[in-house]
Coordinates of C-alpha atoms in Angstrom, one line a residue:
Chain Z
M1 CA 11.6 24.5 31.1
A2 CA 8.0 25.9 30.8
T3 CA 7.0 26.0 26.6
E4 CA 5.2 29.2 26.5
K5 CA 2.3 29.9 23.9
I6 CA 1.5 32.6 22.2
E7 CA -2.0 33.1 20.4
I8 CA -0.8 34.5 16.8
L9 CA -4.7 34.3 14.7
D10 CA -7.2 34.2 17.3
T11 CA -11.0 32.0 14.8
D12 CA -11.8 35.6 13.8
G13 CA -8.3 36.2 12.3
V14 CA -8.1 33.2 10.7
N15 CA -11.3 33.5 8.9
R16 CA -10.4 37.3 8.0
A17 CA -7.0 35.6 6.6
L18 CA -9.0 33.8 4.6
T19 CA -11.8 35.4 3.5
R20 CA -8.9 37.8 2.2
I21 CA -6.9 34.3 0.3
A22 CA -9.7 33.9 -1.0
H23 CA -10.7 37.2 -2.8
E24 CA -6.7 37.9 -4.1
I25 CA -7.0 34.2 -5.8
L26 CA -10.1 35.2 -7.6
E27 CA -8.3 38.8 -8.4
K28 CA -5.1 37.2 -9.8
N29 CA -7.3 34.2 -11.4
K30 CA -10.4 36.4 -12.9
G31 CA -12.5 34.0 -11.6
V32 CA -12.2 30.1 -11.0
E33 CA -12.0 29.3 -14.4
K34 CA -10.1 26.9 -15.1
L35 CA -8.8 27.0 -11.0
A36 CA -8.5 24.2 -9.0
I37 CA -7.9 24.4 -4.9
I38 CA -4.8 21.4 -4.2
G39 CA -4.1 21.0 -0.8
I40 CA -1.5 19.2 0.8
R41 CA -1.9 16.9 3.4
T42 CA -2.5 16.9 6.3
G43 CA -3.3 21.0 7.7
G44 CA -3.2 22.2 3.9
A45 CA -5.9 19.9 3.2
H46 CA -8.6 21.2 5.4
V47 CA -7.3 24.5 4.8
A48 CA -8.1 24.0 1.3
A49 CA -11.5 23.0 1.7
Q50 CA -12.5 26.6 4.1
L51 CA -11.2 27.9 0.6
T52 CA -13.2 26.7 -1.6
E53 CA -16.1 26.8 0.3
K54 CA -14.6 30.5 0.5
I55 CA -14.4 30.6 -3.1
R56 CA -17.8 28.9 -3.6
E57 CA -19.6 32.0 -0.8
I58 CA -17.9 34.2 -2.8
E59 CA -18.4 33.5 -7.0
G60 CA -21.2 31.7 -6.7
E61 CA -19.5 28.4 -8.5
G62 CA -18.0 25.4 -7.9
V63 CA -13.6 25.4 -7.9
S64 CA -12.3 22.0 -8.7
H65 CA -11.2 21.1 -5.1
G66 CA -8.3 18.0 -4.5
T67 CA -5.8 17.0 -1.9
I68 CA -2.0 15.5 -2.0
D69 CA -0.1 13.8 0.0
V70 CA 4.0 14.2 -0.6
T71 CA 5.2 11.2 1.5
M72 CA 6.3 9.5 -1.6
Y73 CA 7.8 11.9 -3.0
R74 CA 10.1 13.5 0.4
D75 CA 13.4 14.3 0.3
D76 CA 14.3 12.8 4.0
L77 CA 12.7 8.9 3.2
G78 CA 15.1 6.8 5.0
A79 CA 17.0 9.1 7.4
R80 CA 13.8 8.5 9.0
S81 CA 11.9 5.7 10.5
N82 CA 8.9 4.9 8.0
L83 CA 5.6 7.1 7.7
A84 CA 1.8 6.7 7.3
V85 CA 1.1 7.2 3.2
G86 CA -1.2 8.8 3.0
H87 CA -4.5 9.0 0.2
T88 CA -3.9 11.6 -2.6
D89 CA -6.9 12.1 -4.6
I90 CA -7.5 14.4 -7.4
Q91 CA -10.2 13.7 -9.3
F92 CA -10.4 15.8 -12.3
P93 CA -7.8 16.2 -14.8
L94 CA -4.4 18.5 -14.1
K95 CA -4.2 19.8 -17.1
D96 CA -4.2 23.4 -18.1
C97 CA -5.5 23.6 -14.3
K98 CA -4.7 26.7 -12.5
V99 CA -3.2 25.1 -9.6
V100 CA -3.0 26.5 -5.9
L101 CA -0.9 24.3 -3.8
V102 CA -2.3 25.3 0.0
D103 CA -0.2 24.3 3.0
D104 CA -1.3 25.2 6.8
V105 CA 2.5 26.9 7.4
L106 CA 5.5 27.4 5.4
F107 CA 9.5 26.3 6.7
T108 CA 11.7 25.6 4.3
G109 CA 10.2 25.0 1.4
R110 CA 11.5 21.1 1.2
T111 CA 7.2 20.0 0.9
I112 CA 6.2 22.2 -1.4
R113 CA 8.9 20.8 -3.4
A114 CA 8.4 17.3 -3.1
A115 CA 4.1 18.2 -3.9
M116 CA 5.3 19.9 -6.6
D117 CA 7.0 16.9 -8.4
A118 CA 4.1 15.4 -6.9
I119 CA 1.3 17.0 -9.0
M120 CA 3.9 17.0 -12.2
D121 CA 4.2 13.3 -12.3
I122 CA 0.4 13.1 -12.4
G123 CA -0.4 16.0 -14.9
R124 CA 0.7 19.1 -16.6
P125 CA -0.9 22.2 -15.4
D126 CA -1.3 26.0 -17.2
S127 CA 0.8 26.7 -13.6
I128 CA 1.2 26.6 -9.8
Q129 CA 0.4 29.2 -7.4
L130 CA 1.3 28.9 -3.7
A131 CA -1.2 30.1 -0.9
I132 CA -0.2 29.7 2.5
M133 CA -1.6 30.0 6.2
V134 CA 2.2 30.8 7.9
D135 CA 5.1 32.3 6.4
R136 CA 7.8 31.3 8.9
G137 CA 10.9 32.0 7.8
H138 CA 14.0 29.5 7.3
R139 CA 13.5 28.1 3.2
E140 CA 16.2 26.0 2.2
L141 CA 14.9 26.4 -1.1
P142 CA 13.9 28.4 -3.9
I143 CA 10.7 29.3 -3.2
R144 CA 7.8 32.0 -2.0
P145 CA 4.7 32.1 -2.0
D146 CA 1.8 34.4 -3.9
Y147 CA -0.9 34.1 -1.0
I148 CA 0.0 34.7 2.7
G149 CA -2.5 34.4 5.8
R150 CA 0.5 35.8 8.1
N151 CA 4.2 36.5 7.6
L152 CA 5.9 35.7 10.6
P153 CA 9.2 35.6 11.2
T154 CA 10.6 33.3 13.8
A155 CA 13.6 31.4 15.6
R156 CA 14.4 27.7 14.6
N157 CA 13.2 26.3 17.5
E158 CA 9.9 27.6 17.5
Q159 CA 6.6 25.9 16.7
I160 CA 4.2 27.0 14.5
E161 CA 0.9 25.5 14.7
V162 CA -2.3 26.0 13.5
E163 CA -5.2 24.6 15.1
F164 CA -8.4 22.8 13.8
N165 CA -12.0 21.7 15.3
D166 CA -13.1 18.2 14.8
Q167 CA -14.9 19.6 10.9
N168 CA -11.1 20.2 10.4
K169 CA -11.8 24.2 10.5
A170 CA -9.3 25.7 11.7
M171 CA -9.8 27.8 14.7
A172 CA -6.1 29.4 16.0
I173 CA -2.7 30.0 15.5
H174 CA -0.5 29.3 18.5
L175 CA 3.4 29.6 18.2
F176 CA 5.2 27.8 21.3
R177 CA 8.6 29.4 22.6
A178 CA 10.3 27.0 25.0
Chain M
M1 CA 1.7 4.3 14.3
S2 CA 4.9 3.7 12.7
F3 CA 6.5 -0.7 11.1
N4 CA 10.1 -0.6 10.5
P5 CA 10.3 -4.1 9.6
K6 CA 13.8 -5.3 7.6
H7 CA 12.4 -8.2 6.3
I8 CA 9.1 -9.8 5.5
L9 CA 9.6 -13.3 6.4
G10 CA 6.1 -14.4 6.9
I11 CA 2.8 -13.4 8.8
K12 CA 3.1 -14.9 11.6
N13 CA 5.6 -12.9 13.6
L14 CA 3.1 -9.8 12.6
T15 CA 1.0 -7.9 14.8
A16 CA -2.7 -7.1 13.4
D17 CA -2.1 -3.4 13.4
E18 CA 1.4 -4.6 11.6
I19 CA -0.6 -5.7 9.1
N20 CA -3.6 -3.5 8.8
F21 CA -0.5 -0.7 8.4
I22 CA 1.1 -2.6 5.8
L23 CA -3.0 -3.0 3.8
D24 CA -3.5 1.0 4.1
T25 CA 0.4 1.5 2.7
A26 CA -1.5 -0.4 0.1
D27 CA -4.2 1.5 -0.5
S28 CA -3.1 4.9 -0.9
F29 CA 0.1 3.2 -3.5
K30 CA -3.0 1.4 -5.6
E31 CA -3.6 4.6 -6.3
I32 CA -0.3 6.1 -8.7
N33 CA -1.0 2.3 -10.9
T34 CA -4.0 3.8 -12.3
R35 CA -2.1 7.0 -13.2
Q36 CA -1.5 7.8 -16.4
I37 CA 2.0 7.8 -15.3
K38 CA 3.0 5.7 -13.2
K39 CA 5.5 6.3 -11.4
V40 CA 6.5 8.0 -8.7
P41 CA 10.6 8.7 -6.9
T42 CA 9.9 6.5 -3.8
L43 CA 13.2 3.9 -3.8
R44 CA 15.1 6.0 -6.2
G45 CA 19.0 4.5 -6.3
K46 CA 17.7 1.3 -4.6
T47 CA 18.2 -2.2 -5.6
I48 CA 15.8 -5.1 -5.5
V49 CA 16.9 -8.2 -7.1
N50 CA 14.5 -10.8 -7.5
L51 CA 15.6 -14.1 -7.4
F52 CA 13.1 -17.0 -8.0
F53 CA 14.6 -20.4 -7.5
E54 CA 10.7 -21.5 -8.7
A55 CA 9.0 -21.1 -11.4
S56 CA 6.5 -17.5 -11.3
T57 CA 4.7 -15.7 -13.4
R58 CA 2.6 -13.5 -10.8
T59 CA 4.8 -12.6 -8.4
R60 CA 8.1 -12.1 -9.9
T61 CA 6.0 -9.6 -12.3
S62 CA 3.9 -8.2 -9.8
F63 CA 7.4 -7.8 -7.6
E64 CA 9.8 -7.1 -10.6
I65 CA 7.2 -3.7 -11.2
A66 CA 5.8 -2.8 -8.0
G67 CA 9.7 -2.4 -7.9
K68 CA 10.2 -0.6 -11.0
R69 CA 6.6 1.7 -10.3
L70 CA 8.9 3.0 -7.7
S71 CA 11.7 4.1 -9.4
A72 CA 13.9 1.0 -8.1
D73 CA 16.6 -1.2 -10.4
T74 CA 15.3 -3.7 -10.5
V75 CA 16.8 -7.8 -11.6
N76 CA 15.9 -10.6 -12.3
I77 CA 17.5 -13.9 -11.9
S78 CA 15.8 -16.9 -12.0
A79 CA 17.8 -20.7 -11.5
S80 CA 16.9 -22.0 -15.2
S81 CA 19.4 -19.0 -16.1
S82 CA 22.0 -18.6 -13.0
S83 CA 25.0 -20.5 -11.4
V84 CA 23.1 -23.0 -9.2
V85 CA 22.2 -25.2 -12.8
K86 CA 26.5 -24.8 -12.3
G87 CA 26.1 -26.2 -8.0
E88 CA 26.4 -23.0 -7.1
T89 CA 24.7 -23.3 -2.9
L90 CA 21.7 -21.0 -2.1
E91 CA 24.6 -19.3 0.7
D92 CA 27.7 -18.8 -2.2
T93 CA 24.7 -17.4 -4.5
A94 CA 23.4 -15.3 -2.0
Q95 CA 26.7 -13.5 -0.8
N96 CA 27.8 -13.3 -4.2
I97 CA 24.8 -10.6 -4.9
E98 CA 25.0 -8.9 -1.7
A99 CA 29.0 -8.0 -2.5
M100 CA 26.9 -6.3 -5.3
H101 CA 24.9 -4.5 -2.4
P102 CA 21.3 -4.8 -3.7
D103 CA 18.8 -3.2 -0.8
I104 CA 16.4 -6.0 -0.8
I105 CA 16.6 -9.6 -2.0
V106 CA 13.1 -10.4 -2.9
M107 CA 12.9 -14.3 -2.8
R108 CA 11.2 -17.2 -3.5
H109 CA 12.6 -21.0 -3.4
S110 CA 11.2 -24.2 -3.2
A111 CA 12.9 -24.7 0.4
S112 CA 11.1 -24.0 3.3
G113 CA 12.9 -21.7 5.4
A114 CA 15.0 -20.7 2.6
C115 CA 14.5 -17.4 3.4
D116 CA 15.2 -16.8 7.3
Y117 CA 18.2 -19.0 6.6
L118 CA 19.5 -15.7 4.3
A119 CA 18.1 -13.1 7.0
E120 CA 20.2 -13.9 9.7
R121 CA 23.5 -14.7 6.8
L122 CA 22.5 -11.7 4.7
N123 CA 23.5 -7.9 5.4
C124 CA 20.4 -6.4 3.2
S125 CA 16.1 -6.7 3.6
I126 CA 14.8 -10.2 2.1
V127 CA 11.5 -10.0 1.4
N128 CA 9.7 -13.8 1.0
A129 CA 7.8 -14.6 -1.8
G130 CA 7.7 -18.0 -0.8
D131 CA 9.6 -20.7 0.7
G132 CA 8.3 -24.0 -0.3
T133 CA 5.2 -25.2 1.8
H134 CA 6.0 -23.0 4.8
E135 CA 5.4 -18.9 3.8
H136 CA 3.9 -17.4 1.2
P137 CA 2.9 -13.3 2.9
S138 CA 2.7 -10.9 0.0
Q139 CA 0.0 -13.7 -0.9
A140 CA -1.9 -13.5 2.3
L141 CA -1.9 -9.9 2.5
L142 CA -3.4 -9.4 -0.9
D143 CA -5.9 -11.3 -0.2
A144 CA -7.2 -9.6 2.7
F145 CA -6.3 -6.3 1.2
T146 CA -8.7 -7.9 -2.1
I147 CA -11.3 -9.5 0.8
R148 CA -11.4 -6.1 2.7
Q149 CA -11.6 -4.5 -0.8
H150 CA -15.3 -6.2 -0.9
K151 CA -17.0 -6.5 2.0
G152 CA -14.9 -3.4 4.3
D153 CA -13.9 -5.1 7.4
I154 CA -12.5 -8.7 7.9
K155 CA -13.6 -9.0 11.0
G156 CA -16.5 -11.5 11.6
L157 CA -16.5 -13.2 7.8
T158 CA -16.3 -17.1 7.4
V159 CA -13.6 -17.6 5.1
T160 CA -13.7 -20.9 3.2
I161 CA -10.2 -22.2 2.1
A162 CA -10.4 -26.0 -0.3
G163 CA -8.3 -27.7 -1.9
D164 CA -3.9 -29.1 -1.4
V165 CA -3.7 -27.9 1.7
A166 CA -1.0 -29.4 2.7
H167 CA 1.1 -27.9 0.1
S168 CA 0.3 -24.7 0.3
R169 CA 1.9 -22.5 1.9
V170 CA -0.9 -19.6 0.5
V171 CA -2.7 -21.6 3.3
R172 CA -0.9 -21.5 5.9
S173 CA 0.1 -17.4 5.5
N174 CA -3.2 -16.8 5.0
I175 CA -4.6 -18.8 8.3
H176 CA -2.4 -17.1 9.9
C177 CA -4.1 -13.2 8.8
L178 CA -7.4 -14.0 8.2
N179 CA -6.9 -15.6 11.6
K180 CA -5.3 -11.9 12.9
L181 CA -7.5 -9.6 11.1
G182 CA -10.1 -12.0 13.4
A183 CA -12.2 -14.1 10.3
N184 CA -13.4 -17.2 11.0
V185 CA -11.4 -19.8 9.2
R186 CA -12.7 -23.2 7.6
I187 CA -10.2 -25.3 5.8
T188 CA -11.3 -28.4 3.6
G189 CA -9.9 -30.6 1.2
P190 CA -9.0 -34.5 0.9
K191 CA -8.2 -36.2 3.4
T192 CA -4.9 -37.0 2.4
M193 CA -3.8 -33.2 1.7
L194 CA -4.8 -32.2 5.2
P195 CA -1.5 -31.7 7.7
P196 CA -2.4 -33.1 10.6
G197 CA -2.9 -30.5 13.5
L198 CA -5.0 -27.9 11.9
E199 CA -7.0 -27.0 14.1
K200 CA -4.0 -25.5 16.7
L201 CA -3.5 -22.6 14.3
G202 CA -7.3 -21.6 14.7
C203 CA -9.2 -23.0 12.0
E204 CA -11.9 -25.1 11.6
V205 CA -11.4 -28.2 9.7
F206 CA -14.5 -30.0 7.1
S207 CA -14.5 -33.2 5.0
N208 CA -16.6 -32.0 3.2
L209 CA -16.4 -28.9 0.7
N210 CA -20.6 -28.0 0.8
D211 CA -20.4 -28.1 4.5
A212 CA -17.6 -25.7 4.3
I213 CA -19.0 -23.3 1.7
T214 CA -22.1 -23.1 3.3
G215 CA -22.7 -19.7 5.0
A216 CA -19.7 -18.6 3.8
D217 CA -18.8 -14.7 3.1
C218 CA -14.9 -15.9 0.9
I219 CA -13.7 -18.7 -0.6
M220 CA -10.5 -19.2 -1.4
M221 CA -9.8 -22.3 -3.6
L222 CA -5.9 -23.7 -3.7
R223 CA -5.0 -25.0 -7.0
I224 CA -3.6 -28.8 -6.9
Q225 CA 0.5 -28.6 -7.0
H226 CA 1.4 -31.2 -9.9
E227 CA 4.9 -30.3 -9.3
R228 CA 5.0 -31.0 -5.4
Q229 CA 3.5 -33.8 -4.4
G230 CA 2.9 -37.8 -6.9
K231 CA -0.3 -38.4 -8.3
T232 CA -1.1 -40.5 -4.6
L233 CA -2.7 -38.0 -2.7
I234 CA -6.2 -38.2 -5.2
P235 CA -7.3 -40.2 -7.6
S236 CA -7.1 -38.8 -10.4
L237 CA -7.9 -35.1 -10.8
R238 CA -11.4 -36.2 -12.4
E239 CA -12.5 -37.0 -8.5
Y240 CA -11.7 -34.4 -7.5
S241 CA -13.1 -32.3 -9.2
R242 CA -16.4 -33.6 -8.2
F243 CA -16.0 -33.5 -5.0
F244 CA -13.6 -30.7 -4.2
G245 CA -14.7 -28.7 -7.6
L246 CA -16.8 -25.2 -6.8
N247 CA -19.2 -25.3 -9.7
D248 CA -22.2 -23.2 -10.2
E249 CA -24.5 -25.4 -7.9
N250 CA -22.4 -25.4 -4.8
L251 CA -21.6 -21.7 -5.0
K252 CA -25.3 -21.1 -4.2
L253 CA -24.4 -22.8 -0.7
A254 CA -22.4 -19.1 0.4
K255 CA -24.2 -16.4 0.7
K256 CA -25.5 -14.6 -2.5
D257 CA -22.5 -12.1 -2.4
A258 CA -19.7 -14.3 -1.4
I259 CA -17.0 -13.9 -3.4
V260 CA -14.2 -16.6 -4.6
L261 CA -10.6 -16.2 -4.3
H262 CA -8.1 -17.7 -6.2
P263 CA -3.8 -17.3 -5.8
G264 CA -3.8 -18.9 -9.2
P265 CA -3.0 -20.0 -11.4
I266 CA -6.3 -21.9 -12.3
N267 CA -6.5 -25.1 -13.1
R268 CA -10.2 -25.2 -15.1
G269 CA -12.5 -27.9 -15.3
V270 CA -10.3 -28.9 -11.7
E271 CA -10.5 -26.7 -8.2
L272 CA -13.1 -24.0 -10.9
S273 CA -15.3 -24.5 -13.2
S274 CA -15.3 -22.4 -15.6
S275 CA -18.0 -21.1 -15.8
V276 CA -17.3 -19.7 -11.6
A277 CA -13.7 -19.1 -12.7
D278 CA -15.7 -17.0 -15.4
G279 CA -18.3 -15.7 -13.2
K280 CA -19.1 -12.6 -11.4
Q281 CA -18.1 -13.8 -7.8
N282 CA -14.7 -14.3 -8.6
V283 CA -12.2 -12.0 -7.8
I284 CA -8.9 -13.7 -9.4
L285 CA -8.2 -10.1 -11.5
D286 CA -8.4 -8.2 -8.7
Q287 CA -6.4 -9.8 -6.8
V288 CA -3.8 -9.7 -9.2
E289 CA -4.2 -5.9 -9.6
N290 CA -4.1 -5.4 -6.0
G291 CA -1.0 -7.5 -5.4
V292 CA 1.7 -4.9 -7.3
A293 CA 0.1 -2.6 -4.4
V294 CA 0.4 -4.3 -1.9
R295 CA 4.1 -5.3 -3.1
M296 CA 4.6 -2.2 -3.6
A297 CA 3.2 -1.1 0.3
L298 CA 6.0 -3.9 1.5
L299 CA 9.3 -2.7 -0.8
Y300 CA 8.5 0.9 0.8
L301 CA 8.3 -0.2 4.5
V302 CA 11.4 -2.5 3.7
A303 CA 13.5 0.3 2.3
G304 CA 12.1 3.1 4.3
G305 CA 12.9 3.2 8.1
E306 CA 16.1 4.4 9.6
K307 CA 17.9 1.1 9.2
L308 CA 19.2 0.9 5.5
Q309 CA 20.4 4.7 6.0
D310 CA 24.6 4.1 4.6
E311 CA 27.1 5.5 7.0

């Protein structure tokens, strides 16, 4: 059976969504002070880099930026074959930071749970907020995003993919329906 | 790629891709050791038994710390304080330990092949922490990791290994590991300490240290293993030191940026002069530091994966 591919957002759409999220983050946090953008490997890390760039353009000021790998904190280790463990790279103290955790697709919420545990092991931030490119529903944990690129109710067997170019910039978002 | 080994018994049966996968995994775990809170929940609920039938400080501590930083429960058993002194056989000891359902047994034993023997008979995973004069995989992996850290790619490097080759499991594992990763391996030592057939393992054999280290990128000095030999292989430690000891003078024959490795414990003034042992070129403490990360990777890879799912 052929898989149907539906475009949810094109390059301009992705760009506008990111710009809006950047503004929302700045509005809610009243600027960049103590703000830290942390992306979840690998998709979220790319989106986080783009958001960091947008914030710099808007505020004219840089913001702390890091990447986190949650493999070591997954709740399904041992139930699947070994996953490669990626690097966690957070080069600033998290104490008193307002962390904005970034991922590309929000689904069950289990990755976010793992990421929050991982962050708490590294330091004690003031708060953690969540920014997501696509929220596709089907949460299995009480987790709610603060910033959403696109709300998209899906069926469980559908797939959402954020497409990145060679510079790791998000170019489009597609839904695959079997 | 994904790599789901049930046991880690030696380097000989690993592919270059698998070795690199282990080293990459170790690279990611290394960051944990620099955190303020050095613990991740990865192996929560797993039990690791460190079964050491031979003396060890570095390896046992390193495995224990590695297990603890991954949140596993680690138990140490050393031969001197166990039922072995009452005459229990290896297999009986191991079966009794297995009856308590550990997930991994990390074992060091004086008999070559002891780990393979247990791996065939027990259900839990076995990690070889050194068996007789056979293999010492975690040491070879942390050596490769340290070389990679200082030199980038291992491919094309010239690595000289010098000393008591006949009694060294570290050498055997290292020859396999370095060959698979594309290094040129040179071996040297007193004739009585060089087993025949080394060339067949794919290394160049030298009869004197100076030739062997000329132009080398890495020099790996081995410890004279007093406990594994009579006094007959070398006339005296002093003579050994004179012909096969590394000092400031002969170290100049190697490349300017050459690094000096040693699996420890070092015999100061025997295989390494004190000035080399404290010198800038030696990376011995890096090896120890990296050992924890490499062993975390091994425990993670052995414990993870579908094979251990309990039904």
